[in-house]
Coordinates of C-alpha atoms in Angstrom, one line a residue:
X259 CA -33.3 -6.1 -26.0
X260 CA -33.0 -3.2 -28.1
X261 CA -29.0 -1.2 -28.8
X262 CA -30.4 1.6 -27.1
X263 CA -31.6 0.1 -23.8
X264 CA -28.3 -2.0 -24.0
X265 CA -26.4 1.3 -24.6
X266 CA -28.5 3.1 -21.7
X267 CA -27.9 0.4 -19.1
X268 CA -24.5 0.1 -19.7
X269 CA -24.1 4.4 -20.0
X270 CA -26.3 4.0 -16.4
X271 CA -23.3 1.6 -15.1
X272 CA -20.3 3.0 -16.2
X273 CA -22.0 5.9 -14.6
X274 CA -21.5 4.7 -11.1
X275 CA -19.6 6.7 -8.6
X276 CA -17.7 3.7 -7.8
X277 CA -15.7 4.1 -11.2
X278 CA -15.4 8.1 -11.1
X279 CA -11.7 7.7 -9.7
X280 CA -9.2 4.8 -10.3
X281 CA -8.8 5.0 -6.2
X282 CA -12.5 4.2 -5.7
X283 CA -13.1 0.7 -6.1
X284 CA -9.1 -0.8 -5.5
X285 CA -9.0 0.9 -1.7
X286 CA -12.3 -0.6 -1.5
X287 CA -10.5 -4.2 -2.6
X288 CA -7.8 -3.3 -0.4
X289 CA -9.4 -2.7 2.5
X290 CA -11.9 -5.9 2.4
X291 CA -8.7 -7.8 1.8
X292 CA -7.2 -6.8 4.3
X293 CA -9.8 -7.7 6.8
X294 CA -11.3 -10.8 4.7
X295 CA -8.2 -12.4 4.0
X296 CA -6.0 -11.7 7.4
X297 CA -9.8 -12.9 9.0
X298 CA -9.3 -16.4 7.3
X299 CA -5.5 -16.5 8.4
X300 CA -6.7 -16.5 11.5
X301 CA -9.0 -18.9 11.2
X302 CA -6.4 -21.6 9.8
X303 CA -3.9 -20.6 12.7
X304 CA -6.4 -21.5 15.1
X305 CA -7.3 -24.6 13.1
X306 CA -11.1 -23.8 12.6
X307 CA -12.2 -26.7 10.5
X308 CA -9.6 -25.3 7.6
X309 CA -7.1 -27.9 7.4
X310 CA -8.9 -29.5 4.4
X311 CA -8.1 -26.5 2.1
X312 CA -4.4 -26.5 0.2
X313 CA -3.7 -23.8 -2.0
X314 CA -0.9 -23.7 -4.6
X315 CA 2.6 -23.7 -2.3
X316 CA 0.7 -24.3 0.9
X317 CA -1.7 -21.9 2.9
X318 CA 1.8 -19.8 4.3
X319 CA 2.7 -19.2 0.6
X320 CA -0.8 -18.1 0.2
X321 CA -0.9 -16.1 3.0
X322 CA 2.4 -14.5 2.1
X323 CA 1.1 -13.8 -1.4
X324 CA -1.9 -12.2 -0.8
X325 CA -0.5 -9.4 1.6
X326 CA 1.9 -8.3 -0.9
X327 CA 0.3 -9.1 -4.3
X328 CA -3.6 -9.1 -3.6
X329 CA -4.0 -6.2 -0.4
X330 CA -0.7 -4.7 -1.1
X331 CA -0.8 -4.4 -5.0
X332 CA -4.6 -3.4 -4.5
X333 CA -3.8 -0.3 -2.6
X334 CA -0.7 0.4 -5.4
X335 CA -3.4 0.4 -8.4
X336 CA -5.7 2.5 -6.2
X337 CA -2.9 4.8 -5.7
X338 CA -0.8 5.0 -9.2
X339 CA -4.1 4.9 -11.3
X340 CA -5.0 8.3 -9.3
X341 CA -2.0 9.8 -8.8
X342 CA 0.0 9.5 -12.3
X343 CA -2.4 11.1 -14.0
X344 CA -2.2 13.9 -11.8
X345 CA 1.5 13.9 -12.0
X346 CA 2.1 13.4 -15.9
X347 CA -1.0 16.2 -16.7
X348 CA -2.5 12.5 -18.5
X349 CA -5.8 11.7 -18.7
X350 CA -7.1 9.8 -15.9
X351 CA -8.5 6.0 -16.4
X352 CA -12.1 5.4 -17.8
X353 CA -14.3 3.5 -16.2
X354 CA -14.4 0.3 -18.5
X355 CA -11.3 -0.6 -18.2
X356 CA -10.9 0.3 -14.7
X357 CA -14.1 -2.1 -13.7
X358 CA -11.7 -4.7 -16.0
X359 CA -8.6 -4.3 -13.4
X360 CA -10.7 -4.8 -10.7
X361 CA -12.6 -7.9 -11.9
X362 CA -9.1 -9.3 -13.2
X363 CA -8.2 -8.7 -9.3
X364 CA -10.8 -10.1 -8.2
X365 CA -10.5 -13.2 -10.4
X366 CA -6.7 -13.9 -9.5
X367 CA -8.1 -14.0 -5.8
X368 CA -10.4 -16.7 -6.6
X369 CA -7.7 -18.7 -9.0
X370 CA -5.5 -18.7 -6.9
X371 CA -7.8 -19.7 -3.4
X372 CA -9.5 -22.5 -6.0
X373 CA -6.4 -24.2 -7.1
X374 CA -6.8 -27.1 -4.2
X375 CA -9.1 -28.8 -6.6
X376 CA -7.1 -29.4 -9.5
X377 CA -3.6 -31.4 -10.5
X378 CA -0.7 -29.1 -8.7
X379 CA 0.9 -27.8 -12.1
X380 CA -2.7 -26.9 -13.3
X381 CA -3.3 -24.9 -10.2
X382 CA 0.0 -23.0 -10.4
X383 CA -0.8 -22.1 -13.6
X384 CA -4.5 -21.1 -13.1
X385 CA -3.4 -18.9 -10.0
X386 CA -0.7 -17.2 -12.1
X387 CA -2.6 -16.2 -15.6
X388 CA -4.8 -13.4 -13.6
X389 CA -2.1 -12.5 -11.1
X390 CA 0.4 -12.1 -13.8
X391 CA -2.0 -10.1 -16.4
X392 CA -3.3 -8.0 -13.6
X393 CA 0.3 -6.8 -12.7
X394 CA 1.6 -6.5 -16.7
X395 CA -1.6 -4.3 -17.7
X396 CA -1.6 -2.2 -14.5
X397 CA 2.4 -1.5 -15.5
X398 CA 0.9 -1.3 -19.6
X399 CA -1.4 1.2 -18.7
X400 CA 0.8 3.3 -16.5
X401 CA 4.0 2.8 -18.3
X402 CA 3.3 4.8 -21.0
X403 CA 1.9 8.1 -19.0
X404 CA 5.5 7.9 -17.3
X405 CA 7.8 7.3 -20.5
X406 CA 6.1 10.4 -22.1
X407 CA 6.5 12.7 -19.3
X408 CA 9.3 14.8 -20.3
X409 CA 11.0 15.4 -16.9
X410 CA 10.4 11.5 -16.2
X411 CA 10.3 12.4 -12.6
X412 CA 8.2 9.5 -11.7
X413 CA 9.6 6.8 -13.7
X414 CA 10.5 5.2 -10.5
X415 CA 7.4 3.4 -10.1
X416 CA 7.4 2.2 -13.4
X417 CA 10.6 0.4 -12.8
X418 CA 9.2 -0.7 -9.3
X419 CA 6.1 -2.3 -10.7
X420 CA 8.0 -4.0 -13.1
X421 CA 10.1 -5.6 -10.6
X422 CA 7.2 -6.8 -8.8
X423 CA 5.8 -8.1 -12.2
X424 CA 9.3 -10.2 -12.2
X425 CA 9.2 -11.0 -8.5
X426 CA 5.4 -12.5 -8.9
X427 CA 6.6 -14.4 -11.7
X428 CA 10.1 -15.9 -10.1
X429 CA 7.2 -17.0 -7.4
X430 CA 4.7 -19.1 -9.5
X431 CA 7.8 -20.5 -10.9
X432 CA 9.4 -21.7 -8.1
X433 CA 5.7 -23.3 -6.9
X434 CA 5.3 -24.9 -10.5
X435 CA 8.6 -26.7 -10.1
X436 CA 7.7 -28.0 -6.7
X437 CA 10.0 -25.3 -4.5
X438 CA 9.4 -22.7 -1.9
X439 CA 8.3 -19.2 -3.6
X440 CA 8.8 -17.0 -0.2
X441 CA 12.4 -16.2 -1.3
X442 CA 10.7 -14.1 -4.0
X443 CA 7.8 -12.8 -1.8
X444 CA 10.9 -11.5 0.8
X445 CA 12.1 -9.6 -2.6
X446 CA 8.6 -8.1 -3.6
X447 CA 8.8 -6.9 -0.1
X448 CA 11.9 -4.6 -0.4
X449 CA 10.1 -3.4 -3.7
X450 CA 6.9 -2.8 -1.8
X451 CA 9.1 -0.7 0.6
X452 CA 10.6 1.0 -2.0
X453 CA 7.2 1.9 -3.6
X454 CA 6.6 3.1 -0.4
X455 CA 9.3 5.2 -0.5
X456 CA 8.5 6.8 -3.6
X457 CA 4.9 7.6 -2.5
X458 CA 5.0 8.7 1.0
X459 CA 8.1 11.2 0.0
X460 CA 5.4 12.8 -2.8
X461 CA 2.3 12.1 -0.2
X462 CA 4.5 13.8 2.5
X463 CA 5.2 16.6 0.6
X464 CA 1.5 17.3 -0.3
X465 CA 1.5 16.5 3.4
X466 CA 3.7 18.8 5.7
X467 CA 3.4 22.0 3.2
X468 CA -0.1 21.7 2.9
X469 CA -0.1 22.3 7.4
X470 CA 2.6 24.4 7.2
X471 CA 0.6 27.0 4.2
X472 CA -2.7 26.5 6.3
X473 CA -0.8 27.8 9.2
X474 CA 0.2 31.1 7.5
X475 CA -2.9 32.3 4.9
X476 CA -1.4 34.9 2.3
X477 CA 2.1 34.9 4.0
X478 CA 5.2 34.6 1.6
X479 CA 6.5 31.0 1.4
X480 CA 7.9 29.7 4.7
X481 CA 11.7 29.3 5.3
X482 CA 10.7 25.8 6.5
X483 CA 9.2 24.3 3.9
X484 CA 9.4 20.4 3.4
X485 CA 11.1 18.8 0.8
X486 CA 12.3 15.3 0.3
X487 CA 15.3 15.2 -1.5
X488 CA 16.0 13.2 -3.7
X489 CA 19.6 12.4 -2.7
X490 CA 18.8 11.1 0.3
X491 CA 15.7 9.2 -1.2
X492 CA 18.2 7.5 -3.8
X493 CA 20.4 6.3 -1.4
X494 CA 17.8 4.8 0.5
X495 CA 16.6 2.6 -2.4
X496 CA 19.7 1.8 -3.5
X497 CA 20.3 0.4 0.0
X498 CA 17.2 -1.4 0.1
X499 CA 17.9 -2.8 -3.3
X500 CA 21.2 -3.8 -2.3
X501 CA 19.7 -6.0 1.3
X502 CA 17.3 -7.3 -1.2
X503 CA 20.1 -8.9 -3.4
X504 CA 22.2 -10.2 -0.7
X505 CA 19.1 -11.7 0.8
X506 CA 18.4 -13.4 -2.6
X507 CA 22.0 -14.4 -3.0
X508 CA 22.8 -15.6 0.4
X509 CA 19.6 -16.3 2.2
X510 CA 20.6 -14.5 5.7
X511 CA 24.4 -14.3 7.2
X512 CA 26.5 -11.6 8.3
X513 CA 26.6 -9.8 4.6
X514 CA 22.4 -9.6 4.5
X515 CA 22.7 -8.6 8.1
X516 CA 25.2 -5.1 7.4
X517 CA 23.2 -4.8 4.3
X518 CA 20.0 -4.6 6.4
X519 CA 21.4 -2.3 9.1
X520 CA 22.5 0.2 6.0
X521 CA 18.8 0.1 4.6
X522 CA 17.7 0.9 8.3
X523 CA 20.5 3.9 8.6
X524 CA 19.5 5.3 5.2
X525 CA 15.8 5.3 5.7
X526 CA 16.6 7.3 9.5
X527 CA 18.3 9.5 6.9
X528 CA 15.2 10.4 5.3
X529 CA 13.1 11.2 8.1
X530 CA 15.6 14.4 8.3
X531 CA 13.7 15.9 5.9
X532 CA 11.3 15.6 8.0
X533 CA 12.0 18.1 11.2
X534 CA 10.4 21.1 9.9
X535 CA 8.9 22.4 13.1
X536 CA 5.3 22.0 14.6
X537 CA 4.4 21.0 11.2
X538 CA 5.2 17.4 11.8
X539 CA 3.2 17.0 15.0
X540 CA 0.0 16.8 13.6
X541 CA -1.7 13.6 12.7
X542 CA -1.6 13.1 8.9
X543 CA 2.2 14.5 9.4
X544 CA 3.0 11.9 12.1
X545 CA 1.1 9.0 10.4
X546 CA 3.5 9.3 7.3
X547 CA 6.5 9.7 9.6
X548 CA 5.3 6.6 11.9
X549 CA 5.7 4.5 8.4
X550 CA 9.3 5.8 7.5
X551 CA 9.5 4.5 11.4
X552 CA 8.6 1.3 11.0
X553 CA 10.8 0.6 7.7
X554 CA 13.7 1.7 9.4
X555 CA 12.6 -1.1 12.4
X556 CA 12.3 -3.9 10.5
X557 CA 15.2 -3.6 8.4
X558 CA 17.5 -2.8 11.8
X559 CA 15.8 -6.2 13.4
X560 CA 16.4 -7.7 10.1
X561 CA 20.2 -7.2 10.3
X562 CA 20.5 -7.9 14.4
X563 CA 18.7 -11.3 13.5
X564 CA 20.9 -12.3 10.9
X565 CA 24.0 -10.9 12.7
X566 CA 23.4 -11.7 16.2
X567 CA 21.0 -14.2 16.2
X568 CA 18.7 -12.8 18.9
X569 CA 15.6 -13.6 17.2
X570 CA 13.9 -14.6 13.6
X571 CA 14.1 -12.6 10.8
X572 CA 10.7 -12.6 10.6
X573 CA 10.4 -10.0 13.6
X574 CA 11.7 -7.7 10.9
X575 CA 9.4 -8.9 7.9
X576 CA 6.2 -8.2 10.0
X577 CA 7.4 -4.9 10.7
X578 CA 7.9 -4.2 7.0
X579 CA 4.3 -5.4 6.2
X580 CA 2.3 -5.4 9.1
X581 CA 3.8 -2.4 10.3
X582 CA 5.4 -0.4 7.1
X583 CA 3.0 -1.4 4.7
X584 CA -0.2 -1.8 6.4
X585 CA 0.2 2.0 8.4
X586 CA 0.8 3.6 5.1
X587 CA -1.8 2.0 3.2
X588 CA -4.1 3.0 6.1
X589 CA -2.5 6.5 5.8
X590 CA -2.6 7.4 1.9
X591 CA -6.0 5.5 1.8
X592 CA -7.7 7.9 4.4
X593 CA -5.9 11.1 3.0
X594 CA -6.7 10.4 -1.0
X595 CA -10.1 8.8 -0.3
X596 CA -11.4 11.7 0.8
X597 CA -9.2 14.6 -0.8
X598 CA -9.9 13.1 -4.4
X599 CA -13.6 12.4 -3.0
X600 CA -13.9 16.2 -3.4
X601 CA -14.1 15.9 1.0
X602 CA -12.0 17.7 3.8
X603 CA -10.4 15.3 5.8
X604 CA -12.1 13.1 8.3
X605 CA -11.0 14.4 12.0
X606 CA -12.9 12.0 13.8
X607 CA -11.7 9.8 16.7
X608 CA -11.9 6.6 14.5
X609 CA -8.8 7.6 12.6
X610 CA -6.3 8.2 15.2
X611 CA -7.4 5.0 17.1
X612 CA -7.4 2.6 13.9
X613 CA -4.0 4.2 12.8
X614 CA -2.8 3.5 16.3
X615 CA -3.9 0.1 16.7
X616 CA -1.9 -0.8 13.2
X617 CA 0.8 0.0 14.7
X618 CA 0.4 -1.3 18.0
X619 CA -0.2 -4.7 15.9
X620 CA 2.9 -4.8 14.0
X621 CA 4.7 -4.3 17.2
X622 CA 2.8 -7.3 18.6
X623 CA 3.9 -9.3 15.8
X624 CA 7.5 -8.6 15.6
X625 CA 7.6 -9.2 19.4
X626 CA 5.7 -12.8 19.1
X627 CA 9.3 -13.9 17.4
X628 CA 11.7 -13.2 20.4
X629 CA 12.6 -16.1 22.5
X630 CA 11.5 -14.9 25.6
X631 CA 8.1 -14.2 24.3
X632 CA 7.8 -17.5 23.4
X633 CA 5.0 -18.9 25.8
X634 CA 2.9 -15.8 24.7
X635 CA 4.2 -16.1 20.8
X636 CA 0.2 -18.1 19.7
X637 CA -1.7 -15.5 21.6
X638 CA 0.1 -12.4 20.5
X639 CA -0.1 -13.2 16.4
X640 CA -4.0 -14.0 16.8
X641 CA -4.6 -10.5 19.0
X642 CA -2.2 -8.3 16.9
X643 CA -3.8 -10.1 13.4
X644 CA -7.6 -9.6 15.1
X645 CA -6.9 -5.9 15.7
X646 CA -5.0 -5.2 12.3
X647 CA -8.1 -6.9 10.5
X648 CA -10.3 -4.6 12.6
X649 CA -8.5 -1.4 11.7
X650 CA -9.6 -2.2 8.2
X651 CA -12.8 -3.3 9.0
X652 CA -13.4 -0.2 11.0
X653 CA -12.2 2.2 7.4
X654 CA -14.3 -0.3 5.1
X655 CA -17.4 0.5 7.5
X656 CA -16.6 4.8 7.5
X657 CA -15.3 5.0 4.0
X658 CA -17.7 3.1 2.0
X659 CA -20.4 6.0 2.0
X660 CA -17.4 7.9 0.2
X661 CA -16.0 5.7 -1.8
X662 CA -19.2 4.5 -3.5
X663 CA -21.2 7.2 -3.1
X664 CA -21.6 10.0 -5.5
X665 CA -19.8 13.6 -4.4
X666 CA -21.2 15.7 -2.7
X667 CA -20.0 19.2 -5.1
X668 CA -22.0 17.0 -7.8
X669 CA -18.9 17.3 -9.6
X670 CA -17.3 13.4 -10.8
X671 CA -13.8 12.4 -11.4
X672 CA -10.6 12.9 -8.7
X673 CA -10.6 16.9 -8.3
X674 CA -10.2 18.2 -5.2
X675 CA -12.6 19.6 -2.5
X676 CA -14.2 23.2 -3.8
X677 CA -14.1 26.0 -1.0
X678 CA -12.6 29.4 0.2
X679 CA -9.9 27.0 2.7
X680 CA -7.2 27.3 0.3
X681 CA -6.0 23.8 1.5
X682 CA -7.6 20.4 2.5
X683 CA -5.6 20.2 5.8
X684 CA -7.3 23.9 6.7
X685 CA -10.7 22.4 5.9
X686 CA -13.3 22.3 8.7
X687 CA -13.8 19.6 10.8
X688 CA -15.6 16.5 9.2
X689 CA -18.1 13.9 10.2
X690 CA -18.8 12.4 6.8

């Protein structure tokens, strides 16, 4: 084969919607993990001929793993490689190297489930490499964009990736020497929240203003404009980092459990910046308020388990991934997919009902741990899994026509849609 052809096939590739947009193929990966991997969950609770299969640390290690490092750190690459470029003014990721990440993602998925068939050490080690390297260049790449910034507004989610790259590495370490990884797993899950934190106050902003300018065409700018201040913000983290340590330190008890119930009172904090009028009760607005919601749940069941003993602490945990994390995935997927798509934003009936049923799930979840669920406890983790898994099934089905088609301005990379409407949220109605 001739340099040319080799050239003109590869031009012809790299030329693929799919890789316009550093969004486009990880909330693609994020969403078929979502449904693939909670699907095979599933299938070992309900002991479908799965029993034979032993990944690294045991299937619940696995399981615990792939929510926050495969579909959770997924949907963060889909979201920082879009969004940093557009905060630092840097140029946005290529497509060779973002077709690398999401192979490297790809492969750590498939170390990591493969590991059953070799000696235990070897299989820690297999499964870490591409987890590992998929987390250190996502943070190299990004790193850099954030440093230079000269307000370094954003630097926050440097730090947070970082401490995920740590958290994933205290976790292949503690399988390699034959412990229990979840300890760091319950850390990367304060991190995730706090990544969470950091986006949906930006997303929100983008959010609530965006309604609350489409409201009023060439009228001055509102009294009640939104902003998420970063005061209240800080203290939030901070007290989310600070549950996070005492967790690590002392497992549970009575210090965890005030720590926990000051992460939940300084997360209700931030949803005052929040009450801006009519603004908020509109669906985008209410989604991203729903998620601040749920953190503040699951860190106040968090505490009452570890101070009262009513139920598990795990109540809490589901309502920090399966609630927190899975709604605002679901949320930041649906606006950015589209927005950066160069699309208004899909109105559609689907939305409201697959946003809905997340968080009916969590709920489900987090109620499967009290005691006097307990007869019910098997039957309400498979329905609230099956209807989470659906929710993503049900975005993988409407999205992929955006997501991996071409735009349709003609136009490639992550602008926004080109019209008169002076806003996405003031956009018609959309059916594509």
């Amino acid at each position: 084969m001739s340099r040319r052809s080799m050239t003109g096939r590869d031009a012809a590739w790299t030329g693929h919607p799919l890789w316009f947009c550093g969004f486009r193929p990880f909330f693609v990966l994020t969403a078929a993990s979502a449904a693939g991997f909670l699907g095979v969950w599933l299938l070992i609770l309900g002991g479908a001929g799965t029993s034979a299969w032993t990944p690294p640390g045991g299937v619940l290690s696995w399981h615990a793993h792939e929510l926050v490092f495969g579909f959770g750190l997924a949907a963060a690459a889909g979201f920082l490689l879009t969004a940093i470029p557009e905060f630092t003014g840097s140029a946005p990721i290529a497509a060779r190297p973002l077709a690398a990440l999401a192979v490297l993602w790809l492969a750590a998925r498939a170390a990591y489930a493969l590991g059953q068939w070799l000696p235990p050490g070897a299989a820690v080690v297999l499964a870490a490499a591409p987890n590992l390297l998929f987390t250190a260049l996502l943070l190299g790449y990004l790193a850099p964009a954030l440093w230079r910034d000269p307000r370094r507004a954003h630097l926050g989610f440097a730090w947070t990736l970082g401490g995920l790259l740590l958290a994933q590495a205290g976790f292949f370490a503690a399988l390699f020497a034959g412990g229990d990884g979840l300890a760091w797993i319950h850390g990367a899950i304060d991190l995730t929240m706090i990544l969470i934190l950091l986006a949906g106050s930006r997303v929100s902003m983008s959010v609530l203003n965006g309604y609350i300018e489409a409201g009023r065409p060439g009228a001055p700018p509102p009294s009640d404009e939104y902003l998420a201040r970063p005061p209240r913000r800080y203290l939030a983290v901070f007290a989310i980092g600070l549950c996070g340590a005492a967790q690590a330190g002392l497992g549970g008890g009575p210090v965890a459990g005030w720590t926990a119930l000051a992460a939940c009172a300084a997360v209700l904090n931030v949803l005052n910046d929040w009450h801006v009028g009519r603004a908020l009760f509109t669906r985008w607005a209410l989604m991203l308020y729903a998620c601040f919601w749920l953190i503040a749940l699951g860190y106040g069941a968090m505490g009452l388990a570890w101070l009262l003993d009513l139920w598990s602490a795990s109540a809490g945990r589901h309502l920090l991934t399966a609630g927190a994390m899975g709604l605002s995935v679901f949320t930041i997927m649906s606006l950015a997919g589209r927005i950066h798509s160069g699309l208004w934003l899909d109105r559609r009936p689907w939305l409201l009902a697959a946003a809905g049923a997340l968080g009916v799930a969590a709920l489900a979840r987090a109620a499967a741990g009290l005691p006097a669920l307990a007869p019910w406890s098997g039957t309400l983790i498979l329905a609230s899994g099956a209807v989470w898994a659906g929710a993503y099934a049900a975005y993988l089905w409407h999205a992929w026509p955006v997501l991996a088609g071409p735009r349709a301005d003609g136009r490639t990379g992550c602008a926004e849609p080109v019209g008169k409407s002076p806003s996405p949220f003031s956009g018609p109605e959309s059916g594509c």
